[in-house]
Short mmCIF file of C-alpha atoms in Angstrom, two decimals:
data_model
loop_
_atom_site.label_atom_id
_atom_site.label_comp_id
_atom_site.label_asym_id
_atom_site.label_seq_id
_atom_site.Cartn_x
_atom_site.Cartn_y
_atom_site.Cartn_z
CA MET A 603 114.80 52.08 201.77
CA ALA A 604 111.61 51.94 199.77
CA THR A 605 110.40 55.03 201.56
CA ARG A 606 113.48 56.95 200.47
CA LYS A 607 112.97 55.92 196.84
CA LYS A 608 109.38 57.02 196.99
CA ALA A 609 110.32 60.38 198.44
CA LYS A 610 112.96 60.85 195.76
CA ALA A 611 110.49 59.98 193.02
CA GLN A 612 108.03 62.54 194.31
CA LYS A 613 110.72 65.17 194.51
CA SER A 614 111.72 64.49 190.90
CA ASN A 615 108.17 65.38 189.85
CA GLU A 616 108.37 68.78 191.48
CA LEU A 617 109.29 71.82 189.38
CA ASP A 618 112.82 72.73 190.42
CA GLY A 619 112.83 76.54 190.51
CA ALA A 620 116.63 76.88 190.46
CA GLU A 621 116.95 74.66 187.37
CA PHE A 622 114.02 76.47 185.78
CA PHE A 623 115.63 79.91 186.03
CA THR A 624 119.02 78.54 185.00
CA ALA A 625 117.44 77.07 181.86
CA ILE A 626 115.74 80.27 180.73
CA GLY A 627 118.94 82.17 181.53
CA LEU A 628 120.80 79.89 179.11
CA ILE A 629 118.11 80.43 176.46
CA GLU A 630 118.51 84.19 176.85
CA LYS A 631 122.28 83.90 176.51
CA GLU A 632 122.32 81.52 173.53
CA LYS A 633 119.36 82.78 171.51
CA GLY A 634 118.99 86.34 172.78
CA ILE A 635 115.35 85.79 173.82
CA PRO A 636 114.55 88.04 176.82
CA LYS A 637 113.96 86.20 180.09
CA ALA A 638 110.71 88.10 180.73
CA TYR A 639 109.33 86.91 177.39
CA MET A 640 110.20 83.29 178.16
CA LEU A 641 108.63 83.54 181.62
CA GLU A 642 105.41 84.78 180.08
CA LYS A 643 105.32 81.97 177.50
CA ILE A 644 106.17 79.25 180.05
CA THR A 645 103.52 80.58 182.43
CA GLN A 646 100.98 80.38 179.63
CA ALA A 647 102.15 76.84 178.85
CA LEU A 648 101.74 75.65 182.44
CA VAL A 649 98.25 77.12 182.70
CA SER A 650 97.25 75.62 179.32
CA ALA A 651 98.63 72.24 180.36
CA TYR A 652 96.57 72.18 183.55
CA LYS A 653 93.40 73.32 181.79
CA ARG A 654 93.87 70.52 179.26
CA ASP A 655 92.99 67.89 181.90
CA HIS A 656 90.79 69.95 184.23
CA GLU A 657 87.57 71.84 183.71
CA CYS A 658 88.43 75.20 185.17
CA GLY A 659 88.06 78.80 184.14
CA ASP A 660 90.51 81.66 184.57
CA ASN A 661 91.15 80.76 188.21
CA VAL A 662 94.62 79.29 187.60
CA SER A 663 97.76 81.38 188.11
CA VAL A 664 101.53 80.89 188.20
CA GLU A 665 103.94 82.73 190.47
CA ALA A 666 107.64 82.72 189.50
CA ASP A 667 110.06 84.22 192.01
CA GLU A 668 113.61 84.28 190.69
CA GLU A 669 115.11 85.59 193.93
CA ALA A 670 113.55 82.79 195.95
CA GLY A 671 114.14 80.31 193.14
CA THR A 672 110.53 79.08 193.18
CA VAL A 673 107.84 78.50 190.56
CA ARG A 674 104.43 77.73 191.99
CA MET A 675 100.98 77.24 190.47
CA PHE A 676 97.72 77.97 192.27
CA ILE A 677 94.03 77.47 191.63
CA LYS A 678 91.23 79.37 193.33
CA LYS A 679 88.12 77.41 194.40
CA ASP A 680 84.87 78.50 196.02
CA VAL A 681 83.80 76.67 199.18
CA VAL A 682 80.23 75.45 198.57
CA GLU A 683 77.78 73.06 200.16
CA THR A 684 77.19 71.08 196.97
CA VAL A 685 79.97 70.78 194.40
CA ASP A 686 78.77 71.08 190.78
CA ASN A 687 82.14 71.86 189.15
CA PRO A 688 85.19 70.31 190.85
CA GLY A 689 87.40 72.56 188.74
CA THR A 690 86.15 75.73 190.41
CA GLU A 691 84.41 74.50 193.57
CA MET A 692 85.19 72.39 196.65
CA SER A 693 83.15 71.07 199.56
CA LEU A 694 83.42 72.45 203.07
CA GLU A 695 84.87 69.15 204.30
CA GLU A 696 87.60 69.20 201.63
CA ALA A 697 88.32 72.85 202.34
CA ARG A 698 88.74 72.23 206.07
CA ARG A 699 91.29 69.51 205.39
CA ALA A 700 93.39 72.22 203.79
CA LEU A 701 92.34 75.06 206.10
CA PRO A 702 90.56 74.09 209.34
CA ARG A 703 88.94 77.54 209.69
CA ALA A 704 87.38 77.52 206.24
CA GLN A 705 83.69 78.50 205.97
CA LEU A 706 81.04 78.32 203.28
CA GLY A 707 81.49 81.15 200.76
CA ASP A 708 85.25 81.37 201.27
CA VAL A 709 87.64 81.32 198.31
CA LEU A 710 90.68 79.11 198.87
CA ARG A 711 93.89 79.23 196.87
CA ILE A 712 95.21 75.68 196.47
CA GLU A 713 98.71 74.94 195.20
CA ILE A 714 98.96 72.60 192.20
CA LYS A 715 101.93 70.27 191.85
CA PRO A 716 103.38 69.60 188.37
CA ARG A 717 103.19 65.86 189.03
CA ASN A 718 99.43 66.19 188.72
CA PHE A 719 99.80 67.02 185.01
CA GLY A 720 98.91 64.32 182.51
CA ARG A 721 101.13 63.20 179.61
CA ILE A 722 99.07 65.06 176.98
CA ALA A 723 99.03 68.16 179.14
CA ALA A 724 102.82 68.07 179.41
CA GLN A 725 103.10 67.77 175.63
CA THR A 726 100.82 70.77 175.26
CA ALA A 727 103.09 72.79 177.55
CA ARG A 728 106.13 71.75 175.55
CA GLN A 729 104.51 72.79 172.25
CA VAL A 730 103.52 76.18 173.66
CA ILE A 731 107.08 76.81 174.88
CA ILE A 732 108.64 75.76 171.55
CA GLN A 733 106.18 77.92 169.61
CA GLY A 734 106.90 80.85 171.90
CA MET A 735 110.64 80.49 171.30
CA ARG A 736 110.10 80.27 167.54
CA GLU A 737 107.94 83.40 167.53
CA ALA A 738 110.52 85.23 169.61
CA GLU A 739 113.33 84.29 167.23
CA GLN A 740 111.26 85.33 164.19
CA GLY A 741 110.38 88.62 165.87
CA MET A 742 114.05 89.33 166.55
CA VAL A 743 114.98 88.56 162.93
CA TYR A 744 112.16 90.78 161.66
CA ASN A 745 113.25 93.69 163.86
CA GLU A 746 116.85 93.20 162.80
CA PHE A 747 116.18 93.31 159.05
CA SER A 748 113.29 95.77 159.01
CA SER A 749 115.79 98.32 160.33
CA LYS A 750 117.92 97.56 157.26
CA GLU A 751 115.26 98.32 154.65
CA HIS A 752 116.69 100.42 151.78
CA GLU A 753 120.23 99.36 152.69
CA ILE A 754 122.80 97.19 150.89
CA LEU A 755 123.54 93.73 152.29
CA THR A 756 125.78 90.94 151.07
CA GLY A 757 124.18 87.53 150.77
CA LEU A 758 125.19 84.00 149.82
CA ILE A 759 123.14 82.38 147.06
CA THR A 760 121.79 79.11 148.47
CA ARG A 761 119.36 78.09 145.75
CA ILE A 762 118.26 79.04 142.25
CA ASP A 763 114.80 77.96 141.12
CA PRO A 764 115.32 76.19 137.77
CA ARG A 765 111.77 77.05 136.64
CA THR A 766 111.54 80.77 137.44
CA GLY A 767 115.21 81.70 137.84
CA ALA A 768 114.47 83.27 141.26
CA ALA A 769 117.35 83.09 143.73
CA SER A 770 117.33 82.51 147.49
CA LEU A 771 120.09 84.17 149.49
CA ARG A 772 121.25 83.72 153.07
CA ILE A 773 121.84 87.14 154.60
CA GLY A 774 123.03 87.98 158.09
CA SER A 775 125.06 85.74 160.37
CA GLY A 776 124.46 83.39 163.27
CA GLY A 777 121.03 83.36 164.87
CA GLU A 778 120.09 86.61 163.12
CA SER A 779 120.47 85.25 159.60
CA THR A 780 117.50 84.66 157.34
CA GLU A 781 116.53 83.87 153.77
CA ALA A 782 116.15 86.67 151.23
CA TYR A 783 114.24 86.37 147.95
CA LEU A 784 115.59 87.76 144.68
CA SER A 785 112.90 87.35 142.02
CA ALA A 786 113.74 87.10 138.33
CA SER A 787 112.18 90.54 137.74
CA GLU A 788 114.62 92.08 140.24
CA GLN A 789 117.68 90.57 138.56
CA VAL A 790 119.82 92.46 136.07
CA ARG A 791 119.55 91.06 132.58
CA GLY A 792 122.84 89.51 131.60
CA GLU A 793 124.06 88.79 135.13
CA HIS A 794 124.74 85.11 135.80
CA TYR A 795 124.19 83.71 139.29
CA VAL A 796 125.35 80.37 140.68
CA GLU A 797 124.86 78.68 144.04
CA GLY A 798 127.56 79.60 146.54
CA MET A 799 128.11 83.02 144.93
CA ARG A 800 128.26 86.10 147.17
CA LEU A 801 126.11 88.96 145.92
CA ARG A 802 125.40 92.54 147.00
CA VAL A 803 121.68 93.28 147.06
CA TYR A 804 119.37 96.15 147.96
CA VAL A 805 116.75 95.44 150.65
CA VAL A 806 113.42 96.59 149.20
CA GLU A 807 111.03 95.35 151.89
CA VAL A 808 110.78 93.07 154.93
CA ARG A 809 107.44 91.30 155.32
CA ARG A 810 105.92 89.19 158.08
CA SER A 811 104.72 85.75 157.00
CA THR A 812 103.57 82.52 158.63
CA LYS A 813 106.98 81.00 157.91
CA GLY A 814 108.84 83.91 159.42
CA PRO A 815 110.24 87.19 158.08
CA GLN A 816 110.46 87.44 154.29
CA VAL A 817 113.17 89.77 152.95
CA ILE A 818 112.63 91.05 149.40
CA VAL A 819 115.86 92.16 147.70
CA SER A 820 116.76 93.64 144.32
CA ARG A 821 119.65 94.19 141.96
CA THR A 822 117.72 96.54 139.66
CA HIS A 823 116.42 99.13 142.15
CA PRO A 824 117.82 102.70 141.70
CA GLY A 825 118.44 102.73 145.46
CA LEU A 826 121.26 100.22 144.91
CA VAL A 827 123.16 102.81 142.88
CA LYS A 828 122.54 105.51 145.49
CA ARG A 829 123.80 103.32 148.34
CA LEU A 830 126.88 102.33 146.34
CA PHE A 831 127.72 106.01 145.83
CA GLU A 832 127.24 106.62 149.57
CA LEU A 833 129.73 103.83 150.31
CA GLU A 834 132.22 105.04 147.70
CA VAL A 835 131.91 108.85 148.04
CA PRO A 836 132.53 110.29 151.54
CA GLU A 837 131.00 113.64 150.50
CA ILE A 838 127.65 111.93 149.84
CA TYR A 839 127.80 109.94 153.07
CA ASP A 840 128.42 113.04 155.22
CA GLY A 841 125.83 115.15 153.36
CA THR A 842 128.20 117.59 151.65
CA VAL A 843 126.97 116.29 148.28
CA GLU A 844 123.31 115.37 147.89
CA VAL A 845 121.85 112.89 145.42
CA LYS A 846 118.76 114.65 144.05
CA SER A 847 117.47 112.09 141.56
CA ILE A 848 118.33 108.78 139.90
CA ALA A 849 117.09 107.31 136.62
CA ARG A 850 118.15 103.76 135.90
CA GLU A 851 117.72 101.08 133.29
CA ALA A 852 119.45 98.24 135.10
CA GLY A 853 122.28 96.56 133.24
CA SER A 854 122.47 99.29 130.62
CA ARG A 855 122.69 102.87 131.88
CA THR A 856 122.09 105.13 134.90
CA LYS A 857 121.90 108.90 135.22
CA LEU A 858 122.55 110.45 138.63
CA ALA A 859 121.81 114.11 139.50
CA VAL A 860 123.92 115.53 142.33
CA TRP A 861 124.17 118.91 144.05
CA SER A 862 126.18 120.59 146.80
CA ALA A 863 125.30 123.60 148.94
CA ASP A 864 129.01 124.27 149.41
CA PRO A 865 130.25 126.41 146.49
CA ASP A 866 133.80 125.12 147.07
CA VAL A 867 132.77 121.51 146.45
CA ASP A 868 132.51 120.14 142.92
CA ALA A 869 129.63 117.67 143.26
CA ILE A 870 130.36 115.88 139.97
CA GLY A 871 134.10 115.73 140.62
CA ALA A 872 133.53 114.26 144.08
CA CYS A 873 131.39 111.49 142.64
CA VAL A 874 133.70 110.70 139.73
CA GLY A 875 136.84 110.78 141.92
CA PRO A 876 140.50 111.08 140.95
CA ARG A 877 140.94 109.65 137.45
CA GLY A 878 137.38 108.33 137.68
CA GLN A 879 138.29 105.80 140.37
CA ARG A 880 135.17 106.19 142.48
CA VAL A 881 132.63 105.90 139.69
CA ASN A 882 134.63 103.11 138.06
CA HIS A 883 134.40 101.01 141.23
CA ILE A 884 130.62 101.38 141.09
CA VAL A 885 130.57 100.49 137.39
CA GLU A 886 132.51 97.30 138.20
CA GLU A 887 130.04 96.41 140.98
CA LEU A 888 127.16 96.90 138.51
CA GLY A 889 128.77 94.63 135.93
CA GLY A 890 129.81 97.34 133.48
CA GLU A 891 126.59 99.36 133.58
CA LYS A 892 127.22 102.91 132.31
CA VAL A 893 126.90 105.55 135.02
CA GLU A 894 126.60 109.23 134.13
CA VAL A 895 126.75 111.97 136.78
CA VAL A 896 125.09 115.32 136.01
CA LYS A 897 124.68 118.49 138.03
CA TYR A 898 121.30 119.27 139.52
CA SER A 899 119.88 122.77 139.06
CA ASP A 900 116.77 124.54 140.32
CA ASP A 901 116.47 126.11 136.86
CA PRO A 902 114.48 123.62 134.75
CA ALA A 903 116.13 124.72 131.50
CA THR A 904 119.63 124.20 132.85
CA TYR A 905 118.68 120.92 134.53
CA VAL A 906 117.12 119.44 131.40
CA ALA A 907 120.04 120.55 129.24
CA ASP A 908 122.55 118.87 131.59
CA ALA A 909 120.39 115.75 131.87
CA LEU A 910 120.57 115.26 128.09
CA SER A 911 124.37 115.04 128.11
CA PRO A 912 126.49 113.96 126.34
CA ALA A 913 124.51 115.88 123.70
CA THR A 914 124.97 119.66 123.53
CA VAL A 915 121.65 121.50 123.86
CA LEU A 916 121.11 124.80 122.05
CA SER A 917 117.96 125.89 123.92
CA VAL A 918 115.34 124.65 126.38
CA THR A 919 111.88 126.23 126.48
CA PRO A 920 109.58 125.27 129.38
CA LEU A 921 105.96 125.02 128.27
CA GLU A 922 102.87 126.44 129.93
CA ASP A 923 101.75 123.21 131.62
CA GLY A 924 104.86 123.36 133.82
CA LYS A 925 105.60 119.67 133.23
CA SER A 926 106.95 119.75 129.71
CA CYS A 927 109.68 121.50 127.74
CA ARG A 928 110.88 121.82 124.15
CA VAL A 929 114.57 121.21 123.50
CA VAL A 930 116.46 122.28 120.39
CA VAL A 931 119.74 120.60 119.44
CA ALA A 932 122.04 120.84 116.46
CA ASP A 933 121.05 118.61 113.58
CA ASP A 934 124.14 116.44 113.95
CA LYS A 935 123.46 116.01 117.70
CA LEU A 936 119.86 114.85 117.39
CA SER A 937 120.58 111.10 117.47
CA LEU A 938 123.00 111.62 120.38
CA ALA A 939 120.39 113.55 122.36
CA ILE A 940 117.75 110.90 121.77
CA GLY A 941 120.13 107.99 122.24
CA LYS A 942 119.91 104.39 121.12
CA GLU A 943 116.25 103.36 121.08
CA GLY A 944 115.45 106.67 122.82
CA GLN A 945 117.31 105.72 125.99
CA ASN A 946 119.15 109.01 126.62
CA ALA A 947 116.03 111.14 126.31
CA ARG A 948 113.97 108.61 128.28
CA LEU A 949 116.43 108.62 131.20
CA ALA A 950 116.61 112.43 131.10
CA ALA A 951 112.81 112.60 131.37
CA LYS A 952 112.83 110.21 134.34
CA LEU A 953 115.66 112.12 135.98
CA THR A 954 114.12 115.58 135.70
CA GLY A 955 110.42 114.72 135.86
CA TYR A 956 109.74 116.69 132.65
CA LYS A 957 108.28 115.47 129.40
CA ILE A 958 110.89 116.39 126.80
CA ASP A 959 110.23 117.18 123.13
CA ILE A 960 113.52 117.17 121.21
CA LYS A 961 113.70 118.99 117.88
CA PRO A 962 116.58 119.63 115.46
CA GLU A 963 117.80 123.16 114.86
CA SER A 964 116.68 122.98 111.23
CA ALA A 965 113.04 122.21 112.11
CA PRO A 966 110.68 124.86 110.64
CA ALA A 967 109.70 127.54 113.14
CA GLU A 968 105.98 127.11 112.39
CA GLU A 969 106.22 123.45 113.38
CA GLU A 970 107.10 124.46 116.92
CA SER A 971 103.90 126.44 117.33
CA ALA A 972 101.60 124.12 115.40
CA PRO A 973 98.94 122.54 117.63
CA VAL A 974 99.51 118.78 117.99
CA GLU A 975 98.25 116.07 120.29
CA GLU A 976 100.18 115.78 123.56
CA GLU A 977 101.02 112.14 123.00
CA ASP A 978 102.71 113.12 119.71
CA GLU A 979 104.31 116.28 121.06
CA PHE A 980 106.19 115.16 124.12
CA LEU A 981 108.40 112.36 125.25
CA SER A 982 107.08 110.18 128.01
CA GLU A 983 109.14 107.90 130.20
CA ASP A 984 108.33 104.99 127.91
CA GLU A 985 108.63 106.53 124.44
CA VAL A 986 110.70 109.03 122.51
CA LEU A 987 109.54 110.49 119.18
CA GLU A 988 112.06 111.92 116.79
CA SER A 989 111.05 114.97 114.74
CA PRO A 990 112.00 114.94 111.06
CA ALA A 991 115.23 116.69 110.14
CA GLU A 992 116.37 118.07 106.78
CA GLU A 993 119.76 116.41 107.12
CA PRO A 994 120.26 112.75 108.13
CA ALA A 995 121.28 112.35 111.78
CA GLN A 996 124.83 111.35 112.57
CA PRO A 997 125.40 107.99 114.31
CA GLU A 998 125.70 107.93 118.09
CA SER A 999 129.34 106.95 117.92
CA GLU A 1000 130.33 110.59 118.35
CA ALA A 1001 132.44 111.11 121.48
CA PRO A 1002 130.32 112.14 124.48
CA SER A 1003 131.01 115.42 126.25
CA GLY A 1004 129.41 114.67 129.65
CA GLU A 1005 130.87 112.94 132.71
CA GLU A 1006 130.15 109.29 131.91
CA ALA A 1007 131.77 106.05 133.03
CA GLY A 1008 131.53 102.53 131.70
CA GLU A 1009 131.61 103.33 128.00
#
């Protein structure tokens, strides 16, 4: 009876190959971690565990045979006359107990039983396996979300930092979900976020970090507007209408330049939709942000004139540097062309890539040709300078003539 118990105890210390392969099969099914990856990590763990208690070099190997249902570990030892390192050498007498025909200089491969592992060695193996699983899961999450860079995802706000105002969102589902970070600088001024709120965000970047993948998202990025138009306008999604450029001041106003190679397709009309439904849906998603759609043109003069809508432009003169132009508008349209705090002209400059100098029709002709410093002559993306007019400018309350939503 005692003999049977002893035999059973020894058997329980053996590595059951069938259970081993069943276990990693379940891990593959539940967590999606490939079986080959787990085999590699577990093999490394077994070798590390043995080396923890034995002084041996790279002479330890593991053979896993799924078809036979066996997992076996071996160590290679040189047969020598005098043993200096028991981890890599064995005496002739010891070798002949394992193989009667062994001779000096032979290399014997001896099987190692898992029951020979110490407690600390077993813990080491367990840690290696757990770390391998964690790395595999993080790698899968990284691959999943790195393929979604520059896309729109919907996340659930899980936490708002009371000091910085930054929000953490849970994006994805199941085992492929992860935390996304929405910094205060990437939030639209005026939007109010609370924990438990669902929010559409634009994936700016996916980074690797020691704590796993870090997903950086934004609500202010111009790409958010572009992706919303792709979702709302089938002609943009299928490529019939192309978005050429976007200029955005998040929470306030966006200008979008569109173009179509098909002469039968009205690019602006497709984006605005019947009764403005399409663009209005986007305005609602952006919390009332004004969205203006203009037509792109290869002719700089035409493009700049359209970009300054709703103001009517009398003339556009490209300048010699190829990056600037002078625009003339009616005196009563000057404030409309420049916009509140220079916003309309600033967005037009960002949209077209041109520095724009806006002048009233009544400006003296010699003023246009007078040499002035470039910083005073042209509008940059950050500033707009208004030239003096003989008549006071009309307020911006005049009805716009361009295609604009969200007024």
